[in-house]
Coordinates of C-alpha atoms in Angstrom, one line a residue:
Chain K
M1140 CA 4.7 -29.2 12.9
T1141 CA 8.1 -28.7 14.4
L1142 CA 11.4 -28.8 12.6
T1143 CA 14.9 -29.0 14.0
P1144 CA 16.8 -25.7 13.9
E1145 CA 19.0 -27.2 11.1
Q1146 CA 15.9 -28.1 9.1
E1147 CA 14.5 -24.6 9.6
I1148 CA 17.7 -23.0 8.4
Q1149 CA 17.9 -25.4 5.4
G1150 CA 14.2 -24.7 4.6
R1151 CA 14.7 -21.0 4.6
R1152 CA 17.7 -21.3 2.4
N1153 CA 15.7 -23.5 0.0
F1154 CA 13.0 -20.8 -0.1
M1155 CA 15.5 -18.0 -1.0
K1156 CA 17.2 -20.3 -3.5
A1157 CA 13.9 -21.1 -5.3
L1158 CA 13.2 -17.4 -5.6
A1159 CA 16.6 -16.5 -7.2
G1160 CA 16.2 -15.7 -10.8
T1161 CA 12.5 -15.0 -10.6
P1162 CA 11.4 -11.6 -11.8
A1163 CA 11.6 -8.8 -9.3
L1164 CA 8.5 -8.2 -7.3
A1165 CA 5.8 -6.0 -8.6
A1166 CA 7.3 -5.5 -12.1
L1167 CA 5.2 -2.6 -13.3
G1168 CA 3.5 -2.2 -16.5
A1169 CA 5.2 -0.2 -19.2
A1170 CA 2.1 1.9 -19.6
A1171 CA 2.6 3.5 -16.2
A1172 CA 6.1 4.5 -17.1
F1173 CA 5.1 6.8 -19.9
K1174 CA 2.6 8.8 -17.8
G1175 CA 3.7 11.7 -15.7
P1176 CA 2.9 12.0 -12.0
V1177 CA -0.5 13.1 -10.7
S1178 CA -1.1 15.9 -8.2
G1179 CA -2.1 15.1 -4.7
G1180 CA -0.8 15.2 -1.1
P1181 CA -1.0 12.4 1.5
V1182 CA -4.4 10.8 1.8
R1183 CA -6.5 12.4 4.6
L1184 CA -7.5 9.6 6.9
G1185 CA -10.1 9.1 9.6
H1186 CA -9.9 6.1 11.9
I1187 CA -13.1 4.5 13.3
G1188 CA -12.2 2.1 16.2
V1189 CA -8.9 2.6 17.8
G1190 CA -8.8 -0.2 20.3
G1191 CA -6.6 -3.3 20.0
Q1192 CA -6.2 -3.8 16.3
G1193 CA -7.4 -0.3 15.4
G1194 CA -4.8 1.2 17.7
F1195 CA -2.1 -1.0 16.1
L1196 CA -3.1 0.2 12.6
L1197 CA -2.3 3.8 13.7
T1198 CA 1.3 2.8 14.1
V1199 CA 1.7 1.5 10.6
V1200 CA 0.4 4.6 8.7
D1201 CA 3.3 5.8 6.6
K1202 CA 3.1 9.6 6.9
N1203 CA 4.4 10.1 3.3
Y1204 CA 1.2 8.3 2.1
A1205 CA -1.4 9.5 4.6
T1206 CA -2.2 11.9 7.4
I1207 CA -4.4 10.8 10.3
K1208 CA -6.8 13.8 10.6
A1209 CA -9.3 12.3 13.1
I1210 CA -10.1 9.3 15.2
A1211 CA -13.5 8.0 16.4
D1212 CA -14.2 5.4 19.1
I1213 CA -17.2 4.8 21.3
N1214 CA -14.8 4.2 24.2
P1215 CA -13.0 7.5 25.1
G1216 CA -10.6 5.4 27.2
R1217 CA -8.9 4.5 24.0
F1218 CA -7.9 8.0 22.9
A1219 CA -4.8 8.5 25.2
K1220 CA -3.0 5.4 23.8
A1221 CA -4.2 6.2 20.3
D1222 CA -2.7 9.7 20.5
E1223 CA 0.6 8.2 21.6
N1224 CA 0.5 5.8 18.6
I1225 CA -0.3 8.7 16.2
A1226 CA 2.6 10.8 17.6
K1227 CA 5.0 7.8 17.4
A1228 CA 4.1 7.4 13.7
G1229 CA 5.1 11.0 13.1
H1230 CA 1.6 12.5 12.5
P1231 CA 0.3 15.7 14.0
P1232 CA -2.4 15.3 16.7
A1233 CA -5.7 14.0 15.5
K1234 CA -9.2 15.2 16.5
H1235 CA -11.3 12.9 18.7
Y1236 CA -14.9 11.8 18.2
T1237 CA -17.2 9.3 19.9
D1238 CA -19.6 9.4 17.0
W1239 CA -18.1 8.4 13.7
K1240 CA -20.9 10.0 11.7
E1241 CA -20.1 13.3 13.3
M1242 CA -16.4 12.8 12.3
L1243 CA -17.5 12.3 8.7
Q1244 CA -19.6 15.5 8.8
K1245 CA -17.1 17.7 10.4
E1246 CA -13.7 16.5 9.1
D1247 CA -12.2 17.0 5.7
I1248 CA -11.2 13.4 5.2
E1249 CA -11.1 11.3 2.0
A1250 CA -10.8 7.8 3.5
V1251 CA -11.6 5.8 6.6
V1252 CA -9.9 3.0 8.3
V1253 CA -12.5 0.9 10.1
A1254 CA -11.6 -1.4 13.0
V1255 CA -14.8 -1.8 14.9
P1256 CA -16.3 -5.1 16.3
L1257 CA -17.2 -7.4 13.5
W1258 CA -21.0 -7.1 13.8
A1259 CA -20.8 -3.3 13.1
H1260 CA -18.5 -3.6 10.0
A1261 CA -21.3 -3.6 7.4
D1262 CA -23.2 -0.6 8.8
V1263 CA -20.2 1.6 9.5
V1264 CA -18.5 0.7 6.1
V1265 CA -21.6 1.2 4.1
G1266 CA -22.2 4.5 5.9
C1267 CA -18.7 5.7 5.1
L1268 CA -18.9 4.6 1.4
D1269 CA -22.3 6.3 1.0
A1270 CA -20.7 9.4 2.5
G1271 CA -18.2 9.2 -0.4
K1272 CA -15.3 8.0 1.6
H1273 CA -12.9 5.2 0.6
V1274 CA -12.7 2.5 3.2
L1275 CA -10.0 0.2 4.5
C1276 CA -11.8 -2.3 6.7
E1277 CA -10.3 -4.8 9.1
K1278 CA -11.0 -8.4 8.5
M1279 CA -13.2 -10.4 8.5
M1280 CA -15.2 -8.4 6.0
A1281 CA -18.6 -8.7 7.8
W1282 CA -20.5 -10.7 10.4
D1283 CA -22.7 -12.3 7.7
V1284 CA -22.6 -12.8 4.0
A1285 CA -25.5 -10.3 3.4
G1286 CA -23.5 -7.6 5.2
A1287 CA -20.4 -8.3 3.1
E1288 CA -22.5 -8.2 0.0
R1289 CA -23.9 -4.8 1.1
M1290 CA -20.4 -3.5 1.5
R1291 CA -19.3 -4.7 -1.9
D1292 CA -22.3 -3.2 -3.6
A1293 CA -21.9 0.1 -1.7
A1294 CA -18.3 0.4 -2.9
K1295 CA -19.4 -0.3 -6.5
R1296 CA -22.4 2.0 -6.3
N1297 CA -20.4 5.0 -4.9
K1298 CA -17.4 4.2 -7.1
R1299 CA -15.2 4.2 -4.0
I1300 CA -12.3 1.9 -3.0
L1301 CA -13.0 -0.8 -0.4
E1302 CA -10.1 -2.9 0.7
I1303 CA -10.1 -5.5 3.5
C1304 CA -7.1 -5.9 5.8
Y1305 CA -5.7 -9.2 4.9
Q1306 CA -2.1 -8.1 5.3
R1307 CA -0.6 -11.4 4.0
F1308 CA -1.5 -10.2 0.5
Y1309 CA 0.8 -7.2 1.0
N1310 CA 3.5 -9.1 2.7
P1311 CA 6.6 -9.5 0.4
M1312 CA 7.1 -13.0 1.7
Y1313 CA 3.7 -14.2 0.5
Q1314 CA 4.0 -12.3 -2.8
A1315 CA 7.4 -14.0 -3.4
A1316 CA 6.0 -17.4 -2.4
Y1317 CA 3.2 -17.0 -4.9
D1318 CA 5.1 -15.5 -7.8
G1319 CA 8.3 -17.6 -7.3
I1320 CA 6.9 -21.0 -6.2
I1321 CA 3.2 -21.4 -6.4
K1322 CA 2.6 -19.8 -9.8
T1323 CA 5.6 -21.5 -11.3
G1324 CA 4.4 -25.0 -10.2
G1325 CA 7.4 -25.4 -7.8
L1326 CA 5.3 -27.5 -5.4
G1327 CA 3.8 -29.7 -8.2
E1328 CA 0.2 -30.5 -7.5
V1329 CA -1.0 -29.3 -4.2
Y1330 CA -4.0 -31.3 -2.8
H1331 CA -3.6 -30.5 0.8
T1332 CA -2.9 -27.5 3.0
R1333 CA -2.7 -27.4 6.7
L1334 CA -3.6 -24.3 8.6
A1335 CA -2.9 -24.0 12.3
W1336 CA -3.3 -21.2 14.8
H1337 CA -2.6 -22.6 18.3
R1338 CA -2.4 -20.6 21.4
N1339 CA -2.3 -21.3 25.1
A1340 CA -4.1 -18.3 26.5
N1341 CA -7.4 -17.0 27.5
W1342 CA -9.0 -14.9 24.8
R1343 CA -11.0 -13.0 27.4
R1344 CA -9.6 -9.5 28.1
K1345 CA -9.6 -7.5 31.3
G1346 CA -10.1 -3.8 31.5
E1347 CA -11.9 -1.1 33.4
P1348 CA -14.6 1.0 31.7
P1349 CA -13.4 4.5 30.8
S1350 CA -15.6 6.0 33.5
K1351 CA -18.1 4.9 36.2
D1352 CA -21.1 6.2 34.3
F1353 CA -20.0 4.8 30.9
D1354 CA -23.1 3.2 29.3
A1355 CA -22.2 0.5 26.8
S1356 CA -25.9 -0.2 26.2
A1357 CA -26.1 3.0 24.2
W1358 CA -24.1 1.2 21.6
G1359 CA -25.9 -2.1 21.7
Y1360 CA -23.8 -3.9 24.3
P1361 CA -25.7 -4.9 27.5
T1362 CA -22.7 -4.5 29.7
W1363 CA -19.2 -3.0 29.5
E1364 CA -17.9 -6.6 29.6
H1365 CA -19.7 -7.4 26.3
L1366 CA -18.1 -4.5 24.6
L1367 CA -14.6 -5.3 25.9
N1368 CA -15.0 -9.0 25.0
W1369 CA -17.2 -8.8 22.0
R1370 CA -15.1 -11.5 20.3
L1371 CA -16.6 -14.1 22.8
Y1372 CA -20.3 -13.6 21.9
W1373 CA -22.0 -14.7 18.7
K1374 CA -24.0 -11.6 18.4
Y1375 CA -20.9 -9.6 17.7
S1376 CA -18.4 -12.2 16.6
Q1377 CA -17.8 -15.2 14.4
G1378 CA -15.2 -16.6 16.7
L1379 CA -11.8 -18.0 15.9
F1380 CA -12.8 -18.9 12.3
A1381 CA -13.3 -15.2 11.6
E1382 CA -10.5 -13.7 13.7
L1383 CA -7.8 -16.2 12.7
A1384 CA -8.8 -18.7 10.0
S1385 CA -10.1 -16.1 7.6
H1386 CA -6.6 -14.7 7.2
Q1387 CA -5.2 -18.1 6.2
L1388 CA -8.2 -19.2 4.2
S1389 CA -8.0 -16.1 2.0
V1390 CA -4.4 -17.0 1.1
V1391 CA -5.4 -20.6 0.3
N1392 CA -8.1 -19.2 -2.1
W1393 CA -5.3 -17.1 -3.6
F1394 CA -2.7 -19.9 -3.9
Y1395 CA -5.3 -22.5 -5.1
G1396 CA -6.8 -19.9 -7.5
A1397 CA -10.2 -21.2 -6.3
K1398 CA -12.8 -20.9 -3.7
P1399 CA -14.1 -23.7 -1.4
E1400 CA -17.1 -25.7 -2.4
A1401 CA -18.0 -27.2 1.0
V1402 CA -17.0 -27.2 4.6
L1403 CA -16.9 -29.7 7.4
A1404 CA -16.3 -28.3 10.9
S1405 CA -16.5 -28.9 14.6
G1406 CA -15.9 -26.8 17.7
S1407 CA -16.5 -26.5 21.4
V1408 CA -16.0 -24.4 24.4
S1409 CA -13.6 -27.0 26.0
R1410 CA -11.4 -25.1 28.4
F1411 CA -12.8 -21.7 29.2
K1412 CA -16.3 -22.3 30.5
D1413 CA -16.7 -18.8 31.7
G1414 CA -19.9 -17.8 30.0
R1415 CA -18.4 -17.3 26.6
E1416 CA -20.3 -18.5 23.5
V1417 CA -17.7 -18.8 20.8
Y1418 CA -15.5 -21.9 20.7
D1419 CA -12.1 -22.0 22.2
H1420 CA -11.2 -25.0 20.1
C1421 CA -12.4 -25.4 16.5
Y1422 CA -11.5 -27.3 13.4
A1423 CA -12.6 -27.1 9.8
T1424 CA -12.0 -28.8 6.5
W1425 CA -12.7 -26.8 3.4
E1426 CA -13.1 -28.7 0.2
Y1427 CA -12.0 -27.2 -3.1
P1428 CA -12.6 -28.3 -6.7
G1429 CA -10.2 -31.0 -8.0
G1430 CA -10.1 -32.9 -4.7
R1431 CA -8.1 -30.3 -2.9
T1432 CA -8.5 -29.5 0.8
A1433 CA -7.5 -27.1 3.5
V1434 CA -7.6 -28.2 7.1
F1435 CA -7.6 -25.6 9.9
S1436 CA -7.3 -26.0 13.6
S1437 CA -7.3 -23.4 16.3
I1438 CA -6.9 -24.4 20.0
E1439 CA -6.5 -22.3 23.1
S1440 CA -4.9 -24.9 25.3
N1441 CA -1.5 -25.4 23.7
A1442 CA 0.9 -23.1 21.8
F1443 CA 3.5 -25.6 20.7
D1444 CA 2.4 -25.5 17.0
D1445 CA 2.2 -21.7 17.0
Y1446 CA 0.7 -20.5 13.7
Y1447 CA 1.5 -21.4 10.1
E1448 CA 0.3 -22.4 6.7
C1449 CA 1.7 -25.5 5.2
Y1450 CA 1.2 -26.4 1.5
Y1451 CA 1.9 -30.0 0.7
G1452 CA 2.6 -30.5 -3.0
T1453 CA 3.6 -33.6 -5.1
K1454 CA 7.1 -32.0 -5.5
G1455 CA 7.6 -30.0 -2.4
T1456 CA 6.3 -28.5 0.9
L1457 CA 6.0 -24.8 1.5
I1458 CA 5.7 -23.6 5.1
L1459 CA 4.8 -20.0 5.9
K1460 CA 5.1 -19.4 9.6
R1461 CA 4.2 -16.5 11.8
E1462 CA 3.9 -14.3 8.7
S1463 CA 7.7 -13.9 8.8
E1464 CA 9.4 -17.2 8.1
A1465 CA 9.2 -19.1 4.8
M1466 CA 10.6 -22.6 4.4
L1467 CA 10.7 -24.9 1.4
F1468 CA 11.4 -28.6 1.2
A1469 CA 11.6 -30.9 -1.8
E1470 CA 9.9 -34.3 -1.7
G1471 CA 12.2 -37.3 -1.5
K1472 CA 14.8 -38.1 -4.1
E1473 CA 12.4 -39.0 -6.9
G1474 CA 10.3 -35.9 -6.3
A1475 CA 13.3 -33.7 -6.2
A1476 CA 14.5 -35.0 -9.6
A1477 CA 11.2 -34.0 -11.1
T1478 CA 11.1 -30.5 -9.8
S1479 CA 13.0 -27.6 -11.4
L1480 CA 13.9 -26.4 -7.9
E1481 CA 17.2 -27.6 -6.5
L1482 CA 16.4 -28.2 -3.0
A1483 CA 17.7 -30.2 0.0
S1484 CA 15.5 -33.1 0.9
K1485 CA 14.3 -33.2 4.4
T1486 CA 14.4 -37.0 4.5
S1487 CA 17.8 -37.1 6.1
A1488 CA 16.4 -36.0 9.4
P1489 CA 13.2 -36.6 11.3
V1490 CA 10.5 -34.1 10.6
L1491 CA 8.7 -34.1 13.9
E1492 CA 10.3 -33.4 17.1
S1493 CA 8.3 -35.0 19.9
S1494 CA 10.2 -33.2 22.7
E1495 CA 7.9 -30.9 24.6
T1496 CA 10.9 -29.0 26.0
Q1497 CA 11.7 -27.4 22.8
S1498 CA 10.0 -24.0 22.4
P1499 CA 8.5 -23.6 19.0
T1500 CA 10.1 -20.2 18.7
A1501 CA 13.5 -21.4 19.9
A1502 CA 14.7 -21.8 16.3
V1503 CA 13.6 -18.5 15.0
A1504 CA 16.3 -17.3 12.6
Q1505 CA 18.8 -14.7 13.4
P1506 CA 17.8 -11.3 12.1
G1507 CA 18.9 -10.8 8.6
S1508 CA 19.4 -14.5 7.7
G1509 CA 17.7 -15.7 4.5
G1510 CA 14.0 -16.6 4.5
T1511 CA 12.9 -14.3 7.3
F1512 CA 10.7 -11.3 6.8
E1513 CA 9.4 -8.4 8.9
R1514 CA 5.8 -9.1 9.9
R1515 CA 4.8 -5.5 10.1
A1516 CA 5.9 -5.0 6.5
G1517 CA 2.5 -6.4 5.3
N1518 CA 0.5 -4.0 7.4
I1519 CA 2.6 -1.0 6.3
R1520 CA 2.4 -1.9 2.7
E1521 CA -1.4 -2.6 3.0
I1522 CA -2.1 1.0 4.0
Q1523 CA 0.4 2.3 1.4
G1524 CA -1.4 0.2 -1.2
F1525 CA -4.8 1.5 -0.1
C1526 CA -3.5 5.1 -0.5
S1527 CA -1.9 4.3 -3.9
A1528 CA -5.3 2.9 -5.1
I1529 CA -7.0 6.1 -4.0
R1530 CA -4.4 8.5 -5.6
V1531 CA -3.4 6.7 -8.8
G1532 CA -5.8 3.7 -9.1
K1533 CA -3.2 1.1 -8.3
P1534 CA -5.0 -2.3 -8.2
L1535 CA -6.0 -3.7 -4.8
L1536 CA -4.4 -6.9 -3.8
V1537 CA -7.4 -8.3 -1.8
G1538 CA -10.5 -6.4 -2.9
P1539 CA -14.2 -7.0 -1.8
D1540 CA -14.7 -10.1 -4.0
R1541 CA -11.8 -12.1 -2.6
A1542 CA -12.5 -11.0 1.0
L1543 CA -16.2 -12.0 0.6
E1544 CA -15.3 -15.5 -0.4
S1545 CA -13.0 -15.9 2.6
A1546 CA -15.7 -14.6 4.9
R1547 CA -18.3 -16.9 3.4
G1548 CA -16.0 -19.9 4.1
C1549 CA -15.6 -18.9 7.7
I1550 CA -19.3 -18.0 8.4
V1551 CA -20.5 -21.2 6.8
A1552 CA -17.9 -23.2 8.9
N1553 CA -19.6 -21.9 12.0
Q1554 CA -23.0 -22.9 10.6
A1555 CA -21.6 -26.4 9.9
V1556 CA -20.5 -26.7 13.6
E1557 CA -23.9 -25.6 14.8
K1558 CA -25.8 -28.0 12.5
K1559 CA -23.3 -30.8 12.9
T1560 CA -23.2 -31.4 9.1
R1561 CA -21.2 -30.8 5.9
L1562 CA -22.4 -27.6 4.2
T1563 CA -21.9 -26.5 0.6
L1564 CA -20.9 -23.0 0.0
Chain D
M744 CA 7.3 39.3 -44.0
T745 CA 10.8 40.7 -43.7
R746 CA 13.4 39.9 -46.3
D747 CA 15.4 37.9 -43.7
D748 CA 12.4 35.6 -43.2
V749 CA 11.9 35.0 -46.8
A750 CA 15.5 34.0 -47.3
L751 CA 15.1 30.9 -45.1
S752 CA 14.3 27.7 -46.8
S753 CA 11.4 25.7 -45.5
W754 CA 13.7 23.1 -44.1
Q755 CA 15.5 25.8 -42.2
Q756 CA 12.2 27.1 -40.9
V757 CA 11.0 23.7 -39.9
G758 CA 14.3 23.1 -38.1
L759 CA 14.1 26.3 -36.2
V760 CA 10.4 25.9 -35.2
L761 CA 11.1 22.3 -34.1
L762 CA 14.0 23.5 -32.0
R763 CA 11.8 26.1 -30.4
T764 CA 9.1 23.6 -29.7
L765 CA 11.5 21.1 -28.1
I766 CA 13.1 23.7 -25.8
G767 CA 9.6 25.0 -25.0
W768 CA 8.4 21.6 -24.0
H769 CA 11.5 21.2 -21.8
F770 CA 10.8 24.4 -19.9
L771 CA 7.0 23.8 -19.9
Y772 CA 7.3 20.3 -18.3
E773 CA 10.0 21.4 -15.8
G774 CA 7.7 24.2 -14.6
Y775 CA 4.6 22.0 -14.6
F776 CA 6.3 19.3 -12.7
K777 CA 7.5 21.7 -10.0
L778 CA 4.1 23.3 -9.7
L779 CA 2.3 19.9 -9.5
H780 CA 3.6 19.0 -6.1
P781 CA 2.6 17.5 -3.8
A782 CA 2.3 14.6 -6.3
W783 CA 2.4 10.8 -6.7
T784 CA 4.1 8.7 -9.4
R785 CA 1.8 6.6 -11.5
V786 CA 3.0 3.5 -9.7
G787 CA 1.6 4.8 -6.5
T788 CA 4.5 6.3 -4.5
P789 CA 4.4 9.9 -3.2
L790 CA 7.0 12.2 -4.6
P791 CA 9.0 14.4 -2.3
N792 CA 8.1 18.0 -2.6
W793 CA 10.3 20.0 -5.1
S794 CA 12.4 22.8 -3.8
A795 CA 15.4 24.7 -5.2
A796 CA 17.0 24.5 -1.8
G797 CA 19.2 21.5 -2.6
Y798 CA 20.3 23.0 -5.9
L799 CA 21.1 26.3 -4.3
K800 CA 22.9 24.9 -1.4
G801 CA 25.1 22.8 -3.7
A802 CA 26.1 25.9 -5.8
T803 CA 29.7 26.3 -6.8
G804 CA 31.7 29.0 -8.6
P805 CA 32.2 32.7 -7.8
L806 CA 28.6 33.4 -7.0
A807 CA 28.2 30.4 -4.7
P808 CA 27.9 32.3 -1.5
L809 CA 25.0 34.3 -2.9
F810 CA 23.1 31.2 -4.1
R811 CA 23.7 29.4 -0.8
A812 CA 22.3 32.4 1.0
M813 CA 19.2 32.2 -1.2
G814 CA 18.9 28.5 -0.4
E815 CA 18.7 29.2 3.3
S816 CA 16.6 32.3 3.1
S817 CA 13.1 32.5 4.6
W818 CA 11.5 33.5 1.3
L819 CA 12.7 30.2 -0.4
P820 CA 9.0 29.1 -0.9
Q821 CA 8.3 32.3 -2.9
L822 CA 11.5 31.8 -4.8
D823 CA 10.5 28.2 -5.7
L824 CA 7.1 29.4 -6.9
L825 CA 8.8 32.2 -8.9
V826 CA 11.2 29.8 -10.6
A827 CA 8.5 27.2 -11.4
T828 CA 6.2 29.8 -12.8
A829 CA 8.9 31.4 -14.9
L830 CA 9.8 28.0 -16.3
L831 CA 6.1 27.4 -17.1
L832 CA 5.6 30.8 -18.8
V833 CA 8.8 30.5 -20.9
G834 CA 7.6 27.0 -21.9
V835 CA 4.2 28.2 -23.0
S836 CA 5.8 31.1 -24.9
L837 CA 8.2 28.9 -26.8
V838 CA 5.7 26.1 -27.5
L839 CA 3.0 28.4 -28.8
G840 CA 5.3 31.0 -30.3
I841 CA 3.7 33.8 -28.4
F842 CA 5.8 36.7 -27.2
T843 CA 8.6 34.6 -28.3
D844 CA 11.3 37.3 -28.0
A845 CA 10.3 37.8 -24.3
G846 CA 10.2 34.0 -23.8
C847 CA 13.7 33.7 -25.3
V848 CA 15.0 36.4 -23.0
G849 CA 13.4 34.8 -20.0
A850 CA 14.9 31.4 -21.0
L851 CA 18.3 33.0 -21.4
I852 CA 18.1 34.6 -17.9
L853 CA 17.0 31.3 -16.3
L854 CA 19.7 29.3 -18.1
A855 CA 22.4 31.8 -17.3
T856 CA 21.4 31.7 -13.6
F857 CA 21.5 27.9 -13.6
Y858 CA 24.8 27.9 -15.4
V859 CA 26.6 30.4 -13.2
S860 CA 25.3 28.7 -10.0
A861 CA 27.2 25.5 -11.0
I862 CA 29.9 26.1 -13.6
P863 CA 31.5 22.7 -14.4
T864 CA 35.1 23.2 -13.6
S865 CA 36.1 19.7 -12.5
G866 CA 35.9 18.0 -15.9
I867 CA 35.0 14.7 -14.3
P868 CA 31.6 13.0 -14.1
D869 CA 29.5 14.4 -11.3
A870 CA 27.2 12.3 -9.2
H871 CA 24.2 14.5 -10.2
A872 CA 24.9 14.5 -14.0
E873 CA 25.1 11.7 -16.5
G874 CA 28.2 12.9 -18.3
A875 CA 31.6 14.6 -17.9
Y876 CA 31.6 18.4 -18.5
L877 CA 34.3 21.1 -18.6
L878 CA 33.0 24.6 -18.8
V879 CA 30.4 23.6 -21.3
N880 CA 27.3 21.8 -20.0
K881 CA 23.8 21.2 -21.3
N882 CA 22.5 24.4 -19.8
L883 CA 25.0 26.5 -21.7
I884 CA 24.2 24.6 -25.0
E885 CA 20.5 25.1 -24.4
A886 CA 21.2 28.8 -23.9
G887 CA 23.1 28.9 -27.2
A888 CA 20.2 27.3 -28.9
V889 CA 17.8 29.9 -27.4
L890 CA 20.1 32.6 -28.7
V891 CA 19.6 31.2 -32.2
L892 CA 15.8 31.2 -31.6
L893 CA 15.9 34.8 -30.5
A894 CA 18.1 35.9 -33.5
F895 CA 15.8 34.2 -36.0
R896 CA 12.5 35.5 -34.6
T897 CA 11.0 32.1 -34.8
G898 CA 7.6 33.2 -33.5
R899 CA 7.0 35.0 -36.7
L900 CA 7.8 31.9 -38.8
A901 CA 5.2 29.7 -37.1
G902 CA 3.4 30.7 -34.0
L903 CA 0.9 33.0 -32.5
D904 CA 3.3 35.9 -32.9
R905 CA 2.7 35.7 -36.6
L906 CA -0.8 36.9 -36.1
R907 CA 0.4 39.8 -33.9
F908 CA 3.1 40.7 -36.3
V909 CA 0.8 40.7 -39.4
R910 CA -1.7 42.9 -37.6
T911 CA 0.8 45.4 -36.2
Q912 CA 3.0 45.6 -39.3
P913 CA 0.6 45.9 -42.2
K914 CA 2.7 48.3 -44.2
E915 CA 5.8 46.2 -44.1
V916 CA 3.8 43.1 -45.3
A917 CA 2.3 45.2 -48.1
A918 CA 5.8 46.3 -49.2

């Protein structure tokens, strides 16, 4: 999907126009207004796993909402960069642990942010919940459905909050798209959604172990390389469906108001035959009730399409790109007349640019122009929302049930590839 | 009961006790809110910590230099605690009608301090207030109302002071 710069600008204008007049985001219940404030300082956080994604999360912790008291990582080589991130976010220095259980015992923390390799999610999260901590866990929820169910049950049993990091749910752009366009029927009937996450890069990471005598086998990884590149091996990972598709699939479930009933999928190690197990190219079609589908593709050999979600409705098309750009187009003249949205039709210009010379990011809007959003806003608000849920019981926007359905869709997609068959969920 | 008390009609008594309860609640909640911090709103946003610093630094009038110096002093946290506790105690006193005279005196001291730290002399709307005031503002009016409560000994009309008063003044009651 590539649009001309003019179309992108028009699409963004359409999006903003469609939202004009819709109620302000997050209109709050009158009940809350008549209650006074509740006592409590910033939430005391511990972070387990401060590598790539876990390290990034340290940078989006609003210090008014939470204080990072301690961090734990089996790889001590991560601490220097993590300390830097913590300082940059304006927090005082945090204590270091290599054993997360020791951190829970010694530190006065209320909540834990978990960003460990996928296969360890269930054990770490259930351990934290059973220790009475609230948990914000990176996506995907767990390596298998049983693990995700254990996490959900542990949260319920311990009466603790469990939120999963699908930051799109906290991104104002997605909230506006849902409230202002999807919920109001602005797209008409949506039978098809296209999800793409295309990159032209090797997923394999390079890095030296923290020390010569570092023993990854103590943590269940036969070599340092397995720990560093856990995403490439089935024992620890569920591949691109988990790391990328689950984000997008969770939003389709939200926008469709449904969960998939079946999945068809295929995948292969096509390009990087370097000993990895997970596919570098994979494709899935999820079938929803009412004849609706979502089709996902992720490739590691071409980045022209970049990443986006595209909702095709009988009255219009909604494109949510790079978590930061939203575009809306009405269907041709007849369709436009039937919709309540006053939109420019895209039929005046070709939709697809076949030129390979155009960079997919060349037409990114100027900062501040309508229809563009800050990508990090979703991550910042996600942690704020988690803290608000702990302090005053503000409802979670994802929650274990929703996250579990998205995980199930992605896990079963991998099973469908393996079995070369259509599987029901 | 004294003859003065007997002379009040029930409507007058109800009015006075209602006034005392309302002023008491105002003080009570102001104190409670300041002592509650750190705190969060019910909609899930943290509230900035309360401190008298901003108020003191913005002081106007003849005593402004004194208040500004207080706003910058090292014992400001203790001052904040003192003000909040005083507000809370005055509030409890007026709501329950216990040690009401002392509560009224405390309220008058606090209100007088608030008034002289920012006497409205401009007569035009201020960014921090919802109306336009010249010399008379709500602090002064509330002080006037507290003076009425003190004069009428409202704790003895309805309140825990009534129990104290009855016990300590048996002869007068008998007379």
